[in-house]
Coordinates of C-alpha atoms (C1' of nucleotides) in Angstrom, one line a residue:
Chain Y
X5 CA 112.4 118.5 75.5
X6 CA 110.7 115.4 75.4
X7 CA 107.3 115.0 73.5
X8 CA 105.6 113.2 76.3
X9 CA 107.3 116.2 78.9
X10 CA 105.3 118.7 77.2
X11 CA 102.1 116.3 77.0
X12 CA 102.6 116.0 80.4
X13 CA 102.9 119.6 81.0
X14 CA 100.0 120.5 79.6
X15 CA 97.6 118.0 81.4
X16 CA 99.2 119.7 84.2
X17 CA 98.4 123.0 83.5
X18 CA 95.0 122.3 82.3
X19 CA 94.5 119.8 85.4
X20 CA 95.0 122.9 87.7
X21 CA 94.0 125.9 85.6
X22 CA 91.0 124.1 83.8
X23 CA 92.1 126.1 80.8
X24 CA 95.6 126.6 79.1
X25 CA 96.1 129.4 75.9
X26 CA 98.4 127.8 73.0
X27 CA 100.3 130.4 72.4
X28 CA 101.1 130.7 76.1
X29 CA 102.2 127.0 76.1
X30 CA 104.8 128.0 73.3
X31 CA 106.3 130.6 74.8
X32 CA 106.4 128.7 77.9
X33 CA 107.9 125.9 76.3
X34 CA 109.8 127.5 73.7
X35 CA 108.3 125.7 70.7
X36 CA 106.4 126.1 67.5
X37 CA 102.5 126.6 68.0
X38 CA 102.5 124.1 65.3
X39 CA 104.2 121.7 67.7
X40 CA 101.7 122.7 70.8
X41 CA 98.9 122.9 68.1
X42 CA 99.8 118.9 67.1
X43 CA 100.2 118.4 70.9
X44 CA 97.0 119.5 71.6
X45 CA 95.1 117.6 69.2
X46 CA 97.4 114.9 69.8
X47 CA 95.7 114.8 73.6
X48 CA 92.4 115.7 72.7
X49 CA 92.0 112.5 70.3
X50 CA 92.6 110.4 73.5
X51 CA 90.0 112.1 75.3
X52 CA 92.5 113.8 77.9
X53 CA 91.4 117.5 77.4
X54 CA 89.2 119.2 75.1
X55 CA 90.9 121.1 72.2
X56 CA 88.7 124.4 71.8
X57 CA 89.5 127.4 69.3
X58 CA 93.3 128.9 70.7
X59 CA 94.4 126.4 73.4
X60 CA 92.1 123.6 75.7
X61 CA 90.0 123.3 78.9
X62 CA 89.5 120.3 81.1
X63 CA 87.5 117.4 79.3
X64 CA 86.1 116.1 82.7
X65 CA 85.3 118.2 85.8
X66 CA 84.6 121.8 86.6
X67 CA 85.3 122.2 90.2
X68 CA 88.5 124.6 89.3
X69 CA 86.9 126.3 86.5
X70 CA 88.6 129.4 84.8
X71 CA 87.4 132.5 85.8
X72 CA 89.0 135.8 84.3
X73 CA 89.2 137.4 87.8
X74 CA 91.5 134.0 88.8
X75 CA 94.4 133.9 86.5
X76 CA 95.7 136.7 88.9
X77 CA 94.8 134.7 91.5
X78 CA 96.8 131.7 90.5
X79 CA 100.2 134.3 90.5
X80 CA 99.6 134.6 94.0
X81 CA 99.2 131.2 95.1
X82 CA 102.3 130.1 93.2
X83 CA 104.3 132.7 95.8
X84 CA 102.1 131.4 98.5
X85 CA 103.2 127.3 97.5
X86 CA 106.9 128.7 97.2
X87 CA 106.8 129.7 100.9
X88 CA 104.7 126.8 102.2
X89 CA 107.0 125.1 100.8
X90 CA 110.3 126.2 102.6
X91 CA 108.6 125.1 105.6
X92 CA 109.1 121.2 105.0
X93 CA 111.6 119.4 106.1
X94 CA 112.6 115.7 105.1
X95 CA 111.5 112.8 106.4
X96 CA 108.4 115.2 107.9
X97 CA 104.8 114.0 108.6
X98 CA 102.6 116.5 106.4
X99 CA 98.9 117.2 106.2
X100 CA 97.4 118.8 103.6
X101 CA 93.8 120.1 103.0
X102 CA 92.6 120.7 99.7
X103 CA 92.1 123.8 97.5
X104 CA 93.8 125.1 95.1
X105 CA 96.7 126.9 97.1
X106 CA 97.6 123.6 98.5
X107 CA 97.0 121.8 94.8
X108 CA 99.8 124.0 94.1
X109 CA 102.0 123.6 96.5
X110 CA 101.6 119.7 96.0
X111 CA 102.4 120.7 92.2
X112 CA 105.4 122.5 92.8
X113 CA 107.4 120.5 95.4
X114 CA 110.4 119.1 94.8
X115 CA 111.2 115.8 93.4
X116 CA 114.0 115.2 95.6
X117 CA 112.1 116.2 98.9
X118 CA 111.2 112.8 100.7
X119 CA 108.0 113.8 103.2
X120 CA 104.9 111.2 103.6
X121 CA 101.6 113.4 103.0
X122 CA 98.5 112.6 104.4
X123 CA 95.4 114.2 102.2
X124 CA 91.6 114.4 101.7
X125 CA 91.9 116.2 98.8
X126 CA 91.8 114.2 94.9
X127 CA 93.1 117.2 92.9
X128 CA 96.1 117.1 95.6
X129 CA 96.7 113.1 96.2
X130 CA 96.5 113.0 92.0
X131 CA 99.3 115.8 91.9
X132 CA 101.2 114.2 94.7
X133 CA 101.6 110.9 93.1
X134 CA 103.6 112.6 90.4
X135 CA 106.5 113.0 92.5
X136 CA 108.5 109.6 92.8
X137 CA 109.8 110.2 96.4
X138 CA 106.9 111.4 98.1
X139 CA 104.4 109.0 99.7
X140 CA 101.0 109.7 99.8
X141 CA 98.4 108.3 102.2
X142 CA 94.7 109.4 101.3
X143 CA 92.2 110.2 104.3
X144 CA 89.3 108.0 103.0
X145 CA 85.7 109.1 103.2
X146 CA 82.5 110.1 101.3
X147 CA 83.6 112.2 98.3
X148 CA 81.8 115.8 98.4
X149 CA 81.4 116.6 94.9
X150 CA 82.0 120.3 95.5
X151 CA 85.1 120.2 96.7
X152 CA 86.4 116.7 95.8
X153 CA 87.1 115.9 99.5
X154 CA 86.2 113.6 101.8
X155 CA 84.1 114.2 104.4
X156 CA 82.7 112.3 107.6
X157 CA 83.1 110.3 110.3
X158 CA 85.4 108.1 108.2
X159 CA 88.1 110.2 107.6
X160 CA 87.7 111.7 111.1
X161 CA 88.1 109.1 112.4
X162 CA 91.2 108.5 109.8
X163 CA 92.8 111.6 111.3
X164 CA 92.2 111.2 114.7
X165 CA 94.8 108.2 114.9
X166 CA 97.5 111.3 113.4
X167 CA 99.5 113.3 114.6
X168 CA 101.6 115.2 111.7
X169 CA 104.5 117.4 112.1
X170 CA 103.0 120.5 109.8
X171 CA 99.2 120.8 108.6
X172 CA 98.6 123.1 105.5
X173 CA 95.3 124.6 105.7
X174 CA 94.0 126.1 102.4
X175 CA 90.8 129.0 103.1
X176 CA 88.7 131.1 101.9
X177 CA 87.9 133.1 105.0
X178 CA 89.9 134.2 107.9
X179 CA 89.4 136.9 110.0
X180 CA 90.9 138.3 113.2
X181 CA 87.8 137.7 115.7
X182 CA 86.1 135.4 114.1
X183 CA 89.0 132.6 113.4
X184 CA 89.2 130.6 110.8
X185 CA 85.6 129.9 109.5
X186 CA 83.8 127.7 107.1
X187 CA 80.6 127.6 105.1
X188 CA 79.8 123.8 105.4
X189 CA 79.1 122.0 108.7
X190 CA 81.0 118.8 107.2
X191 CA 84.3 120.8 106.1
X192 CA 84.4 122.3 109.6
X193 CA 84.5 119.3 111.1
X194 CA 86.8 117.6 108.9
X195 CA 89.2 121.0 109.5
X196 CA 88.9 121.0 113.4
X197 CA 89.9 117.0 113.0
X198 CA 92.6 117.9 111.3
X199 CA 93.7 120.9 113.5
X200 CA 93.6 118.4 116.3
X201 CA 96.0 116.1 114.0
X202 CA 99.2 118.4 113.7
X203 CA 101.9 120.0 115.9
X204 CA 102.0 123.4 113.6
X205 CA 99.0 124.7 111.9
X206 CA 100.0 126.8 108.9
X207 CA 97.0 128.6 107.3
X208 CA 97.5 129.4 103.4
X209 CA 95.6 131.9 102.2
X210 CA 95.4 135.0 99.4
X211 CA 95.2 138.7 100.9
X212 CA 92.1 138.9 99.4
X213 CA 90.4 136.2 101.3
X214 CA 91.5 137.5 104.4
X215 CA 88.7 139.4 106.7
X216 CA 86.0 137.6 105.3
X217 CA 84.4 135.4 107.4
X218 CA 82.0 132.4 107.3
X219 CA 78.5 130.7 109.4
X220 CA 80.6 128.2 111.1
X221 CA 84.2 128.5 113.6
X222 CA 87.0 126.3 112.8
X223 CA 89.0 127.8 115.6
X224 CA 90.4 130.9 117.1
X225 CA 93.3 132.7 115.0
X226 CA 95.2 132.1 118.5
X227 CA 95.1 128.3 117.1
X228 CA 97.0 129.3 114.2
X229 CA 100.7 129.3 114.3
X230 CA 102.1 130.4 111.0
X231 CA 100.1 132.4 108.1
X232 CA 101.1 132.5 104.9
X233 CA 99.5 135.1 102.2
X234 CA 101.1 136.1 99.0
X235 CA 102.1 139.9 100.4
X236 CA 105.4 140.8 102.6
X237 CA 105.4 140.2 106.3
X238 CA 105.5 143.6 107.4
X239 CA 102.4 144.6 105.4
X240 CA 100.0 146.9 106.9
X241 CA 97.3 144.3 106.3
X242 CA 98.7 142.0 108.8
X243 CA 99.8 143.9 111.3
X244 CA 97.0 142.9 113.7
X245 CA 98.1 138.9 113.1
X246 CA 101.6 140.0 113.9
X247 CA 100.0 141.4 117.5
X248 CA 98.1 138.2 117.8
X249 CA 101.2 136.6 117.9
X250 CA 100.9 134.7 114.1
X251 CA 104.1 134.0 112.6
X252 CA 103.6 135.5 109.5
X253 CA 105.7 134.8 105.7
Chain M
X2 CA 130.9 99.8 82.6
X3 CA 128.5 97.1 82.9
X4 CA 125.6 96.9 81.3
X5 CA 123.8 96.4 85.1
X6 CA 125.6 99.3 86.2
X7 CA 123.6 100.9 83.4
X8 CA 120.8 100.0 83.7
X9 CA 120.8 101.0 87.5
X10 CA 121.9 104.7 86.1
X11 CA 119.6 104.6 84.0
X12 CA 116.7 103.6 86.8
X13 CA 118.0 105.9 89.0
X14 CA 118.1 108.9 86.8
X15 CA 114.1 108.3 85.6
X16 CA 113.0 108.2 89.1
X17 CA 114.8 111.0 90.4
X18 CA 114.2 113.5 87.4
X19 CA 111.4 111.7 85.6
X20 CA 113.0 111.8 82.1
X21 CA 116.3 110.7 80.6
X22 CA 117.0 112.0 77.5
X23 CA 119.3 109.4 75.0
X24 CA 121.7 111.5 74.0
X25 CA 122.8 112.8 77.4
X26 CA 122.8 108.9 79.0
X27 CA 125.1 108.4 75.9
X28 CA 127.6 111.2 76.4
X29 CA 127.3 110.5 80.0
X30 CA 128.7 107.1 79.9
X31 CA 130.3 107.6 77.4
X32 CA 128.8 104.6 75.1
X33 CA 127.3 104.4 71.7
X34 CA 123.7 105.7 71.3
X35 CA 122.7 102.1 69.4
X36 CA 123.7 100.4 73.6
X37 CA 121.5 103.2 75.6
X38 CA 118.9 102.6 73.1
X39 CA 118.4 98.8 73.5
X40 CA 118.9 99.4 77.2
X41 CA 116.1 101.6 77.3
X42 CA 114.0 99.1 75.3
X43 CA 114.8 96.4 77.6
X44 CA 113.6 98.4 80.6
X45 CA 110.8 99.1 79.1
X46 CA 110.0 95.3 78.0
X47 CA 110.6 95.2 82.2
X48 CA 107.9 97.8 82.5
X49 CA 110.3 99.7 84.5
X50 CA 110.6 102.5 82.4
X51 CA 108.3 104.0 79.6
X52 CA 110.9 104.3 76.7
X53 CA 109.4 107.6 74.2
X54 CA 111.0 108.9 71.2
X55 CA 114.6 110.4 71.9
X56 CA 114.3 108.8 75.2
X57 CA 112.6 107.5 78.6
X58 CA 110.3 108.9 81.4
X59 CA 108.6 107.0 84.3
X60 CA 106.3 104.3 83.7
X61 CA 104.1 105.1 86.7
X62 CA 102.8 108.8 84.7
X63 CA 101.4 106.6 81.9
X64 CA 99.3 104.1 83.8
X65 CA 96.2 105.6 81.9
X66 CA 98.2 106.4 78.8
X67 CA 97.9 105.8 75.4
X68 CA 99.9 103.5 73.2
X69 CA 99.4 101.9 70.4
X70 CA 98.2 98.3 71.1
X71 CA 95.4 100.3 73.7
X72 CA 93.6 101.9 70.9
X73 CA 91.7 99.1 69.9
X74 CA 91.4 97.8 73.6
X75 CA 89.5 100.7 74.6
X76 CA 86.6 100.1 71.9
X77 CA 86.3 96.8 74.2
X78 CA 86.2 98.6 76.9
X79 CA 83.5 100.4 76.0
X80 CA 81.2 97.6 75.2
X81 CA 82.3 95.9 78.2
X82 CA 81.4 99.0 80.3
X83 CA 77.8 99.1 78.9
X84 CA 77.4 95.5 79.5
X85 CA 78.4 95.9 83.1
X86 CA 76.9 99.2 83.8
X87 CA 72.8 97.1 82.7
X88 CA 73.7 95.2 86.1
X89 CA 73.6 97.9 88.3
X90 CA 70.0 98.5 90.0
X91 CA 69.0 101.5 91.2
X92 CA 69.8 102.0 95.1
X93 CA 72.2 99.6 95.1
X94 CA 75.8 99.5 96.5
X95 CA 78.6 98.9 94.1
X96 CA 82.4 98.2 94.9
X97 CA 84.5 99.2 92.0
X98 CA 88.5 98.2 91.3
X99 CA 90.9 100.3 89.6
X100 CA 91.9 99.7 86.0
X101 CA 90.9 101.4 82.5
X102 CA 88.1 99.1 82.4
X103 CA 86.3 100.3 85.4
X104 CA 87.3 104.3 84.5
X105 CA 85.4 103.2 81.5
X106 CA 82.5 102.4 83.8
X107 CA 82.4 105.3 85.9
X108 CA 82.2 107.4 82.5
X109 CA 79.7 105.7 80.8
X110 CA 77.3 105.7 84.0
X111 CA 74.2 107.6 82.9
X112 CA 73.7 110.6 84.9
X113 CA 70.1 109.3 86.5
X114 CA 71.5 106.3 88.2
X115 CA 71.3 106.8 92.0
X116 CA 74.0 104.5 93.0
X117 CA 76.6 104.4 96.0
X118 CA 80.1 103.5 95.3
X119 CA 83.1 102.5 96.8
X120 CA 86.3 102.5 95.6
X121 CA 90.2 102.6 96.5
X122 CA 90.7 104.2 92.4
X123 CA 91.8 107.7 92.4
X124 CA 90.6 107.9 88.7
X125 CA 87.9 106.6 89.4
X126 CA 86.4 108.2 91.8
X127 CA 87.7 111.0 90.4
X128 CA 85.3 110.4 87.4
X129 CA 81.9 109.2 89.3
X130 CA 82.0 112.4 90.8
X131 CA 80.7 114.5 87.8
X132 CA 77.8 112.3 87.9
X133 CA 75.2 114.8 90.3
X134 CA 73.3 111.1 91.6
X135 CA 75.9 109.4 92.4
X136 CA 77.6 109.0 96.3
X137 CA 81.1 108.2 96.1
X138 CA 83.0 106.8 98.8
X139 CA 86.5 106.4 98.6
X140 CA 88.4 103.5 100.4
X141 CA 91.5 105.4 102.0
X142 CA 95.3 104.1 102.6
X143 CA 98.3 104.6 101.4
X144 CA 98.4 105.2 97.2
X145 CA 100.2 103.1 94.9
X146 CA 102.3 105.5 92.4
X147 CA 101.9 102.8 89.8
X148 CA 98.0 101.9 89.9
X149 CA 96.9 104.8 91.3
X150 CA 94.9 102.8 94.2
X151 CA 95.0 103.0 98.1
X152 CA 96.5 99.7 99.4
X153 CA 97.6 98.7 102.9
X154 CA 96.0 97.7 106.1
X155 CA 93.9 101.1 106.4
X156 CA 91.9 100.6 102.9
X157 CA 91.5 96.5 103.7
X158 CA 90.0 97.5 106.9
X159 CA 87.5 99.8 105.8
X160 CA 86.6 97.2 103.3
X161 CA 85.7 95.1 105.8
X162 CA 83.1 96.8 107.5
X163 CA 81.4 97.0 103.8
X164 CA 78.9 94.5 102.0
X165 CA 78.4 95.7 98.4
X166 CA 75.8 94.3 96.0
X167 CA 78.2 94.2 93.6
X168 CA 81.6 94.1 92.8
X169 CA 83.2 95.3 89.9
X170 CA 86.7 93.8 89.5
X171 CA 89.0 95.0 86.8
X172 CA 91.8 92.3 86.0
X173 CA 94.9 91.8 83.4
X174 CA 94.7 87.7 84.4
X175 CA 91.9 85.8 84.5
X176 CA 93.3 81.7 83.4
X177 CA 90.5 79.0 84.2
X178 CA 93.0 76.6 86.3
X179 CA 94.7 79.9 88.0
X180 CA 91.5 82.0 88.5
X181 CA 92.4 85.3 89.5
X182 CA 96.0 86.5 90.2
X183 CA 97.5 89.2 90.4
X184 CA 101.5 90.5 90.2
X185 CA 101.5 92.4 92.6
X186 CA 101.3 90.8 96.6
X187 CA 99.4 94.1 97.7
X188 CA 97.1 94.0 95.4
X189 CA 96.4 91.0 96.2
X190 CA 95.6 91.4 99.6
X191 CA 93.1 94.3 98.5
X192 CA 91.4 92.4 95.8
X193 CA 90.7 89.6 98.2
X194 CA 89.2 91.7 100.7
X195 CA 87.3 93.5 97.5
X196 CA 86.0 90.1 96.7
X197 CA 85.5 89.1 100.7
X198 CA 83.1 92.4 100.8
X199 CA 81.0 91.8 97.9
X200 CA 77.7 89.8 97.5
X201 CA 78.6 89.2 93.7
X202 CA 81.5 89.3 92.1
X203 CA 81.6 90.4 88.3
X204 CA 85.2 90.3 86.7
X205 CA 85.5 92.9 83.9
X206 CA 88.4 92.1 81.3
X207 CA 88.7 92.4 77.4
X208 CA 89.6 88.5 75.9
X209 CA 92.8 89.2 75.3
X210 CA 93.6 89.2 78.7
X211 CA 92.4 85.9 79.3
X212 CA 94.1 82.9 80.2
X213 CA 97.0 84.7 81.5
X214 CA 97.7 84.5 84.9
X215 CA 100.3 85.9 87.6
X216 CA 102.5 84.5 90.7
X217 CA 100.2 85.4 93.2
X218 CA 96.3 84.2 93.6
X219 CA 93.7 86.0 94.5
X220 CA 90.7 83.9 94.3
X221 CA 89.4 80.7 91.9
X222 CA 87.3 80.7 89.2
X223 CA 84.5 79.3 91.4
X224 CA 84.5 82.4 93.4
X225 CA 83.7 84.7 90.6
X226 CA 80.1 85.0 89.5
X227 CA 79.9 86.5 86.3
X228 CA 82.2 87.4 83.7
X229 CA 82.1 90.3 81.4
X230 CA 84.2 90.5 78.0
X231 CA 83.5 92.2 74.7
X232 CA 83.0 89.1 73.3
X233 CA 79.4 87.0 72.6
X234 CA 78.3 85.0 75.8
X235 CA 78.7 82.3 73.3
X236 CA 82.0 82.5 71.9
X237 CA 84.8 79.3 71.6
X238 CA 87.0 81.0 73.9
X239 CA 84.8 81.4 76.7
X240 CA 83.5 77.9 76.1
X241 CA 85.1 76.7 79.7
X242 CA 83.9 79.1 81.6
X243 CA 80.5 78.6 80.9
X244 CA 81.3 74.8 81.9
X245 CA 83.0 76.1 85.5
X246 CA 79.3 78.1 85.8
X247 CA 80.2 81.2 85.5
X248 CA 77.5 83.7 83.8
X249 CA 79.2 85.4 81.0
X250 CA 77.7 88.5 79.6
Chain K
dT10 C1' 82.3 143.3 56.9
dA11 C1' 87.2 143.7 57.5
dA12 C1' 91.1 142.8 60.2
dA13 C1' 93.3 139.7 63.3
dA14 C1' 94.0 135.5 65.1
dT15 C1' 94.0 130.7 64.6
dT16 C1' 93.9 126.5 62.0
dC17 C1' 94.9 123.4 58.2
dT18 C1' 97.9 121.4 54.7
dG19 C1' 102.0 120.3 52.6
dT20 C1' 107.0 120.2 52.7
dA21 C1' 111.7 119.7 53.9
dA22 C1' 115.3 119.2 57.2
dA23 C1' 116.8 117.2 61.3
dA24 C1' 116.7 113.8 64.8
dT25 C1' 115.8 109.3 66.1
dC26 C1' 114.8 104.5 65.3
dG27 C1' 115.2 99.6 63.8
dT28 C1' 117.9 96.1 61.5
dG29 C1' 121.7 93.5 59.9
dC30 C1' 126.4 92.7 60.5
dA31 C1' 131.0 92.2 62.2
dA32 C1' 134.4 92.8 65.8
dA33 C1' 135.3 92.3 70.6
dT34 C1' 134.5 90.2 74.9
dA35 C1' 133.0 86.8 78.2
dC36 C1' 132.0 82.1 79.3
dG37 C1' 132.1 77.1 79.6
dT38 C1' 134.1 72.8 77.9
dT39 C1' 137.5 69.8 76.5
Chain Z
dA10 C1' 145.6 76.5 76.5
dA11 C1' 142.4 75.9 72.7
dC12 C1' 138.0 75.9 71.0
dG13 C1' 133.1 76.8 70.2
dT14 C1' 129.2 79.5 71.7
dA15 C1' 126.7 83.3 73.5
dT16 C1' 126.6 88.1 74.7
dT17 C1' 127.6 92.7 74.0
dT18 C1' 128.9 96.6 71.5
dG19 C1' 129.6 99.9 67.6
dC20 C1' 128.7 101.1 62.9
dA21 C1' 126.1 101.6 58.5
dC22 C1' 121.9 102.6 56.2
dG23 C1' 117.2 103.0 55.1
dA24 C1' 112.8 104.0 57.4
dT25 C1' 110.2 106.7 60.5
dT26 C1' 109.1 110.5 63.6
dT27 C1' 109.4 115.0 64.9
dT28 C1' 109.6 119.6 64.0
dA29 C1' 109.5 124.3 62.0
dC30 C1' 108.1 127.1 58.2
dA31 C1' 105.1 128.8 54.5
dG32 C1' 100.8 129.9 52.4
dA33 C1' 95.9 129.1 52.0
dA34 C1' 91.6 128.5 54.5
dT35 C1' 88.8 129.2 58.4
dT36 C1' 87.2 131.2 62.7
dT37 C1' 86.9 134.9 65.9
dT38 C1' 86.6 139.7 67.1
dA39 C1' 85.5 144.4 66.7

DNA sequence: TAAAATTCTGTAAAATCGTGCAAATACGTT
DNA sequence: AACGTATTTGCACGATTTTACAGAATTTTA
């Protein structure tokens, strides 16, 4: 293994997790802590992450930050990017929202998939550019700092001239009466734009996010055509989005 | 085997996998490690390639990379950044390029600065948004693997509904009889409409970049209002510009 | 404060690199 | 065909880089 693979593979890690643990890395990698240690160091000296006592964080921004409760999390939304993933065919029309479910399904696609992606999300247009066959078109617009996004009339107006084959929809909340819902007026806008912009809505989402619900309504879970959580179809959780008529994976 | 045929392995293989290893290519073709070496150091003189110790990966991860020669670059970056960010008023709107130089600026930008900016720079934006003041705005389109920058119709169009205050233009080739150029046609296009969308146009570039120029042309000399380098307004080198009536800072 | 984990320093082995050189090959000219 | 020139390739050898290991020093944790 390449020297500059593993660099690469940690700014990775620590792009998406905010944090990585050196000993992990070695393991992962199957090298020397010394060698990660160097690496490390090595990365921090050019300002790329922070080296910190047992691993790194994220130098820059904090929107993903590491929280013990999400390292769990991230298990599940690797099994969730595996599915999502399965869905694409070449030479498809994507649209992806952001988050960080869809951050890692844009991390973990393949290199030889060839799909044009249409994104408002940073964290995923950054991760998609990594991948030399896939082209990436980014929905421009003011930048919300929370969710490095855009937002506005600009890039609803960018996705109203769209119409993509498959739209991944990252959530926090989804409920059975209530839809999918959101807690700021500009992201459900942006989300019913982009609802309007796709043949096949596929919401991503974690079990545990599911039944919450937010102020605002994105649209009905009858507007939903494929859900994706980390658990098996048949699970007794879902049961009522199977009678809804939800393909569910 | 030729050495074209090769070289189009070789090509092939980095942007498919994103690494070659030396030893493998060797065994592969079945010629001497001493051949696979210069060939990798040839496509990497072609910037086609990044060639690393033991062997290659793609040139487009290390846009913002270290290497040797950029250590000392980026200490002029620096003061060119803090020269450039003393232009910026309060309330005003900026228009800022891609390029090291101009993720330099949006780093060093003090945190009380209530600015808007636009920009087509993935990293760039990506760095103004940890500062709490400042509204980003980014320039959408289709994202060059290699720069990192939205390019294409969509991102010249929304340029054109824009009139900045300023313009900060990052640039490899600034030559007095030239002016600006640029390698790359697409660029081009952008940077003109950049420079079309701007009341002032300040070109940020360390000396050493200076009177080198490219096949295509952006704009003249004339066109470009003030120059920023890490040099002293009064320095030999700049001596010409000064004549032309540029403002050097 | 003591134990555990992590880091730092030096070292040695292995892999890789750069350079000079000579043989082989291709190319153009007479 | 014969010749001179340029390019390409493989090999040798010293220099450099990378890596793992060991032991002392330091930091963290309980």
């Amino acid at each position: 293994m390449l020297k500059e693979e593993r660099h690469n593979y940690i700014l990775n890690e620590v792009r998406i997790r905010n944090r990585v643990l050196l000993t992990d890395i070695s393991k992962k990698l199957d090298v020397s802590e010394d060698t990660i240690r160097r690496d490390l160091n090595h990365l921090d000296e050019q300002g790329k992450i922070k080296k910190v006592h047992g691993g790194a964080i994220s130098s820059s921004f904090h929107l993903y930050s590491y929280r013990e409760d999400q390292i769990y999390a991230h298990e599940s939304k690797s099994v969730i990017a595996e599915k999502a993933i399965k869905l694409i065919q070449d030479d498809s029309v994507l649209l992806m929202s952001g988050g960080t479910t869809n951050l890692e399904v844009a991390r973990l696609l393949p290199d030889d998939k060839r799909i044009t992606v249409f994104t408002p999300s940073l964290p995923v247009a950054m991760q998609l550019l990594v991948h030399p066959l896939i082209e990436t078109i980014f929905i421009g617009g003011r930048l919300s700092k929370d969710a490095q996004i855009a937002l506005g009339g600009e890039a609803i107006r960018t996705l109203s001239q769209l119409k993509a084959d498959l739209c991944f929809m990252g959530t926090g909340n989804l409920e059975l009466a209530a839809g999918l819902t959101e807690f700021d007026w500009e992201v459900v806008q942006l989300k019913k734009a982009m609802l309007d912009s796709s043949k096949r809505m596929v919401v991503l989402t974690i079990s545990e996010k599911i039944n919450s619900s937010q102020r605002f309504n994105v649209c009905p879970t009858s507007s939903i055509h494929t859900l994706i959580t980390e658990l098996s179809p048949t699970s007794e959780m879902l049961k009522s989005f199977v009678e809804k008529g939800l393909e569910i994976l």
